[in-house]
Amino acid sequence: MAFDSLSSRLQMAMRRLTGKGKLTETDIDEMMREVRLSLLEADVNLKVIKTFINNVKEKAVGQKILSGLNPGQQVVKIVFDELKRVMGDESVGISYKINGLTVIMTVGLQGSGKTTAIGKMGAFIRKTEKKKVMFIAADIYRPAAIDQLKTIGKQLDIFVYDEGMNKAQTIVKNGLTYAKENQYDVVIIDTAGRLHIDEAMMQELVDVKEIAKPDEILLTVDAMTGQVAAQVAESFHNQLNTTGAIVTKLDGDTRGGAALSIREISQIPIKFASSGEKMDSFEAFHPERMASRILG
Ligand code: GDP
């Protein structure tokens, strides 16, 4: 399970403090060294680690915690708060239109779990928001991607608008007209993913964005890719002004770096966590719950 290793290392570092009646600055320094190592091992971005360590240390030493009651537990609380802050503090959801069609465009590298996440998100929105959801298949470079989305659509009984390998902008334009004519509430657009970010890919996404005028542009990032995920998120955000991220494959043996780095590096909030091959393994991302999971 994701975070297992980070979890056990952090817990070990904290446990040494909790039993103590009094803490010295050396105790804190030792613990921070351990925390730093655990974050490095979890593949958290270096800048994020530096700020994390500085913030925790400043609070732990600065607030007369050392001479207070249960100093160890207070330090654990400080680390918890910092984990929560790094992941964005509050849970951020989708901005739905009050009247009319809400358009969600999804972007991401090939293999990041985009198509799977679209299926899960569609089912999630239908269930939690009671909205009528439709997909648009505009990942036109791989016929397999269109088929995959149609298979998922069939499985979930969600309509997939497709025009085969027609031009992405045309498909999106026609798909949105279809959705409006048929009283859908939410459209989720699948777009082309490539193995690497390149100019042609970004340009196509910019063009699709212009046509779709999406309410949300959500980026899927593979949790397994650690801090690289944060760099990917930053590039996409710079070009497209993405509104959120979906962290995928959180069920795998991931080290946690992606979830802890994306927000600080790219500034985009993580909105959803996708954690498995089953269509219902999808949930809103809650920084507080995730921090609790990490600290056990
Ligand atoms: P896309 O190329 O970005 O559309 O990615 P896909 O949705 O096709 O996913 C790529 C691979 O990752 C597939 O084998 C999926 O079954 C797998 N996958 C996607 N999401 C998850 C997840 O949350 N957990 C796990 N374990 N595998 C996933």
Coordinates of C-alpha atoms and ligand atoms in Angstrom, one line a residue:
M1 CA 0.0 0.0 0.0
A2 CA 1.1 3.5 -0.7
F3 CA 3.0 5.3 2.0
D4 CA 3.8 2.2 3.9
S5 CA 7.5 2.7 4.0
L6 CA 7.2 6.5 4.7
S7 CA 4.6 5.8 7.3
S8 CA 6.7 3.3 9.3
R9 CA 9.8 5.5 9.1
L10 CA 8.1 8.6 10.2
Q11 CA 6.3 6.7 13.0
M12 CA 9.6 5.3 14.2
A13 CA 11.2 8.8 14.2
M14 CA 8.2 10.2 16.3
R15 CA 8.0 7.2 18.6
R16 CA 11.4 8.0 20.0
L17 CA 10.1 11.4 21.2
T18 CA 6.7 10.5 22.5
G19 CA 8.0 8.6 25.5
K20 CA 10.2 11.4 26.7
G21 CA 9.0 13.9 29.4
K22 CA 11.4 16.6 28.2
L23 CA 13.0 17.3 24.9
T24 CA 16.2 19.0 24.0
E25 CA 17.0 20.8 20.7
T26 CA 19.3 17.8 20.0
D27 CA 16.3 15.4 20.2
I28 CA 14.5 17.6 17.7
D29 CA 17.5 17.7 15.4
E30 CA 17.9 14.0 15.5
M31 CA 14.3 13.5 14.7
M32 CA 14.4 16.0 11.9
R33 CA 17.3 14.1 10.4
E34 CA 15.2 11.0 10.3
V35 CA 12.2 12.8 8.9
R36 CA 14.3 14.3 6.2
L37 CA 15.6 10.8 5.3
S38 CA 12.2 9.3 5.2
L39 CA 10.9 12.1 2.9
L40 CA 14.0 11.7 0.6
E41 CA 13.3 8.0 0.5
A42 CA 9.7 8.6 -0.4
D43 CA 10.9 10.6 -3.4
V44 CA 9.5 13.9 -2.2
N45 CA 10.8 17.0 -4.0
L46 CA 13.9 18.6 -2.4
K47 CA 12.4 22.0 -2.1
V48 CA 9.3 20.6 -0.5
I49 CA 11.5 18.7 2.0
K50 CA 13.5 21.8 2.9
T51 CA 10.4 23.9 3.6
F52 CA 8.9 21.0 5.5
I53 CA 11.9 20.6 7.8
N54 CA 12.3 24.3 8.4
N55 CA 8.6 24.8 9.2
V56 CA 8.5 21.9 11.7
K57 CA 11.7 22.8 13.3
E58 CA 10.7 26.5 13.7
K59 CA 7.4 25.5 15.3
A60 CA 8.9 22.8 17.5
V61 CA 11.7 24.9 18.9
G62 CA 9.9 28.3 18.7
Q63 CA 6.8 27.6 20.6
K64 CA 8.3 26.6 23.9
I65 CA 7.2 23.1 23.1
L66 CA 10.4 21.6 24.4
S67 CA 9.6 22.6 28.0
G68 CA 5.8 22.1 27.7
L69 CA 3.6 19.2 28.6
N70 CA 3.9 16.1 26.4
P71 CA 6.5 17.7 24.1
G72 CA 6.7 14.5 21.9
Q73 CA 3.0 14.5 21.2
Q74 CA 3.1 18.2 20.4
V75 CA 5.9 17.6 17.9
V76 CA 3.8 14.8 16.3
K77 CA 1.0 17.3 15.9
I78 CA 3.3 19.8 14.3
V79 CA 4.5 17.1 11.8
F80 CA 0.9 16.1 11.1
D81 CA -0.1 19.7 10.5
E82 CA 2.8 20.2 8.1
L83 CA 2.0 17.0 6.2
K84 CA -1.6 18.3 5.8
R85 CA -0.4 21.8 4.7
V86 CA 1.9 20.3 2.1
M87 CA -1.0 18.5 0.6
G88 CA -3.2 21.6 0.5
D89 CA -4.9 21.7 3.9
E90 CA -8.5 21.5 2.7
S91 CA -10.2 19.1 0.3
V92 CA -11.1 20.9 -3.0
G93 CA -13.9 19.5 -5.1
I94 CA -15.2 20.1 -8.6
S95 CA -16.8 23.5 -9.5
Y96 CA -20.1 22.4 -11.1
K97 CA -22.1 24.8 -13.1
I98 CA -25.4 25.6 -11.3
N99 CA -27.3 25.5 -14.6
G100 CA -26.1 23.9 -17.7
L101 CA -23.3 21.6 -18.8
T102 CA -20.2 21.2 -16.6
V103 CA -17.2 20.4 -18.8
I104 CA -14.3 18.5 -17.4
M105 CA -11.2 18.1 -19.6
T106 CA -8.7 15.5 -18.5
V107 CA -5.1 15.5 -19.5
G108 CA -2.1 13.4 -18.6
L109 CA 0.8 11.3 -19.9
Q110 CA 0.1 8.0 -21.6
G111 CA -0.1 5.3 -19.0
S112 CA -0.8 7.7 -16.1
G113 CA -4.2 6.1 -15.6
K114 CA -6.2 8.8 -17.4
T115 CA -8.8 6.6 -19.1
T116 CA -9.3 4.4 -16.0
A117 CA -9.7 7.6 -13.9
I118 CA -12.3 9.0 -16.4
G119 CA -14.4 5.9 -15.9
K120 CA -14.1 6.1 -12.2
M121 CA -14.8 9.8 -12.0
G122 CA -17.9 9.4 -14.2
A123 CA -19.3 6.8 -11.9
F124 CA -18.3 8.8 -8.8
I125 CA -20.0 12.0 -10.0
R126 CA -23.1 10.1 -11.1
K127 CA -23.4 8.5 -7.7
T128 CA -22.4 11.3 -5.4
E129 CA -23.9 14.3 -7.3
K130 CA -26.8 12.4 -9.0
K131 CA -25.7 14.0 -12.3
K132 CA -26.2 12.7 -15.9
V133 CA -22.6 12.1 -17.2
M134 CA -21.2 11.6 -20.7
F135 CA -17.7 11.0 -22.0
I136 CA -16.1 12.4 -25.2
A137 CA -13.4 10.2 -26.7
A138 CA -10.8 12.7 -28.1
D139 CA -7.6 10.6 -27.5
I140 CA -7.4 10.1 -31.3
Y141 CA -3.9 8.8 -31.8
R142 CA -4.5 5.4 -30.4
P143 CA -7.6 3.5 -31.6
A144 CA -7.1 1.3 -28.5
A145 CA -7.7 4.4 -26.3
I146 CA -11.1 5.0 -27.9
D147 CA -12.0 1.3 -27.6
Q148 CA -10.9 1.3 -23.9
L149 CA -13.1 4.2 -23.1
K150 CA -16.0 2.7 -24.9
T151 CA -15.5 -0.6 -23.0
I152 CA -15.5 1.3 -19.7
G153 CA -18.5 3.3 -20.8
K154 CA -20.4 0.2 -21.6
Q155 CA -19.5 -1.4 -18.3
L156 CA -20.7 1.6 -16.4
D157 CA -23.6 2.4 -18.7
I158 CA -22.2 5.8 -19.5
F159 CA -22.6 7.1 -23.0
V160 CA -19.3 7.7 -24.9
Y161 CA -19.4 10.2 -27.8
D162 CA -16.8 9.3 -30.5
E163 CA -16.1 10.0 -34.1
G164 CA -13.2 7.5 -34.4
M165 CA -10.0 9.3 -35.4
N166 CA -11.5 12.6 -36.5
K167 CA -9.8 15.8 -35.5
A168 CA -9.9 16.3 -31.7
Q169 CA -11.4 19.8 -31.8
T170 CA -14.2 18.7 -34.1
I171 CA -15.0 15.7 -32.0
V172 CA -15.1 17.9 -28.9
K173 CA -17.2 20.6 -30.5
N174 CA -19.8 18.1 -31.8
G175 CA -19.7 16.1 -28.6
L176 CA -20.6 19.2 -26.5
T177 CA -23.4 20.0 -28.9
Y178 CA -24.7 16.5 -28.5
A179 CA -24.4 16.7 -24.7
K180 CA -26.4 20.0 -24.6
E181 CA -29.1 18.6 -26.9
N182 CA -29.5 15.6 -24.7
Q183 CA -29.6 17.3 -21.4
Y184 CA -26.4 15.9 -19.9
D185 CA -25.1 17.7 -16.7
V186 CA -21.4 16.7 -16.9
V187 CA -19.1 15.9 -19.8
I188 CA -15.7 14.4 -19.3
I189 CA -13.3 14.7 -22.2
D190 CA -10.5 12.3 -22.8
T191 CA -7.6 13.8 -24.6
A192 CA -4.4 12.5 -26.2
G193 CA -1.7 11.4 -23.9
R194 CA 1.9 10.9 -25.0
L195 CA 4.8 9.2 -23.4
H196 CA 6.5 12.5 -22.9
I197 CA 5.4 16.1 -22.8
D198 CA 6.1 17.7 -26.2
E199 CA 5.0 20.9 -28.0
A200 CA 2.6 19.3 -30.4
M201 CA 0.8 17.5 -27.6
M202 CA 0.5 20.8 -25.6
Q203 CA -0.7 22.7 -28.6
E204 CA -3.4 20.2 -29.3
L205 CA -4.5 20.4 -25.7
V206 CA -4.5 24.2 -25.8
D207 CA -6.7 24.0 -29.0
V208 CA -9.1 21.6 -27.4
K209 CA -9.3 23.8 -24.3
E210 CA -10.2 26.7 -26.5
I211 CA -13.1 24.8 -28.0
A212 CA -14.3 23.1 -24.8
K213 CA -14.0 26.1 -22.5
P214 CA -13.8 23.6 -19.6
D215 CA -14.9 24.3 -16.1
E216 CA -12.1 22.0 -14.9
I217 CA -8.9 20.7 -16.4
L218 CA -7.8 17.8 -14.4
L219 CA -4.4 16.2 -14.7
T220 CA -3.8 12.5 -14.0
V221 CA -0.5 11.8 -12.3
D222 CA 0.9 8.4 -11.6
A223 CA 1.7 8.2 -7.9
M224 CA 4.5 5.7 -8.7
T225 CA 6.5 8.5 -10.4
G226 CA 7.3 10.3 -7.2
Q227 CA 8.6 13.8 -7.6
V228 CA 8.7 13.6 -11.4
A229 CA 4.9 13.8 -11.1
A230 CA 5.3 17.2 -9.6
Q231 CA 7.4 18.4 -12.5
V232 CA 4.9 17.0 -15.0
A233 CA 2.1 18.8 -13.1
E234 CA 4.1 22.0 -13.2
S235 CA 4.6 21.8 -17.0
F236 CA 0.9 21.0 -17.7
H237 CA -0.1 23.8 -15.4
N238 CA 2.1 26.4 -17.0
Q239 CA 0.6 25.6 -20.4
L240 CA -3.0 24.9 -19.6
N241 CA -3.8 26.4 -16.3
T242 CA -5.0 23.1 -14.9
T243 CA -7.5 23.3 -12.0
G244 CA -6.6 20.1 -10.2
A245 CA -4.9 16.7 -10.2
I246 CA -6.0 13.2 -9.8
V247 CA -3.4 11.0 -8.2
T248 CA -3.7 7.5 -9.6
K249 CA -2.3 4.1 -8.6
L250 CA -2.2 5.0 -4.9
D251 CA -2.9 1.3 -4.2
G252 CA 0.5 0.4 -5.6
D253 CA 3.7 0.2 -3.8
T254 CA 4.3 3.9 -4.2
R255 CA 6.6 5.8 -2.0
G256 CA 4.3 8.8 -1.6
G257 CA 6.5 11.5 -3.1
A258 CA 4.0 12.5 -5.8
A259 CA 1.1 13.3 -3.4
L260 CA 3.5 15.2 -1.1
S261 CA 5.1 17.2 -3.9
I262 CA 2.5 18.2 -6.4
R263 CA 0.7 20.9 -4.5
E264 CA 3.8 22.8 -3.4
I265 CA 5.6 22.6 -6.8
S266 CA 2.8 23.1 -9.2
Q267 CA 0.3 24.9 -7.0
I268 CA -2.6 22.8 -8.3
P269 CA -4.8 21.0 -5.7
I270 CA -5.1 17.3 -5.7
K271 CA -8.9 16.8 -6.1
F272 CA -9.1 13.0 -6.3
A273 CA -7.3 9.8 -5.4
S274 CA -7.6 6.8 -7.6
S275 CA -6.4 3.6 -6.0
G276 CA -7.1 0.4 -7.9
E277 CA -8.3 -1.3 -11.0
K278 CA -11.9 -1.5 -9.8
M279 CA -14.3 1.2 -10.9
D280 CA -15.3 2.2 -7.4
S281 CA -11.8 2.8 -6.1
F282 CA -12.0 6.5 -6.4
E283 CA -12.5 9.2 -3.8
A284 CA -12.2 12.8 -3.0
F285 CA -8.7 13.7 -1.8
H286 CA -8.6 14.8 1.8
P287 CA -5.2 16.1 3.0
E288 CA -6.2 15.6 6.6
R289 CA -7.1 11.9 6.1
M290 CA -4.0 11.3 4.0
A291 CA -1.8 12.9 6.7
S292 CA -3.5 10.6 9.3
R293 CA -2.9 7.6 7.1
I294 CA 0.7 8.5 6.9
L295 CA 1.3 9.1 10.5
G296 CA -0.8 6.1 11.5
Ligands
GDP1 P1 -3.9 6.1 -19.8 O1 -2.9 5.7 -20.8 O2 -3.4 7.3 -19.1 O3 -5.3 6.3 -20.3 O4 -3.9 5.0 -18.7 P2 -4.8 3.8 -18.4 O5 -6.1 4.2 -17.7 O6 -5.0 2.9 -19.6 O7 -4.0 3.0 -17.3 C1 -2.7 2.5 -17.6 C2 -2.5 1.2 -16.7 O8 -2.6 1.5 -15.4 C3 -3.6 0.2 -17.0 O9 -3.0 -1.1 -17.0 C4 -4.6 0.4 -15.8 O10 -5.3 -0.8 -15.5 C5 -3.6 0.8 -14.7 N1 -4.2 1.6 -13.7 C6 -4.9 2.7 -13.9 N2 -5.3 3.3 -12.7 C7 -4.8 2.4 -11.7 C8 -4.9 2.5 -10.3 O11 -5.5 3.4 -9.6 N3 -4.3 1.4 -9.7 C9 -3.6 0.4 -10.3 N4 -3.1 -0.5 -9.6 N5 -3.6 0.4 -11.7 C10 -4.1 1.4 -12.4

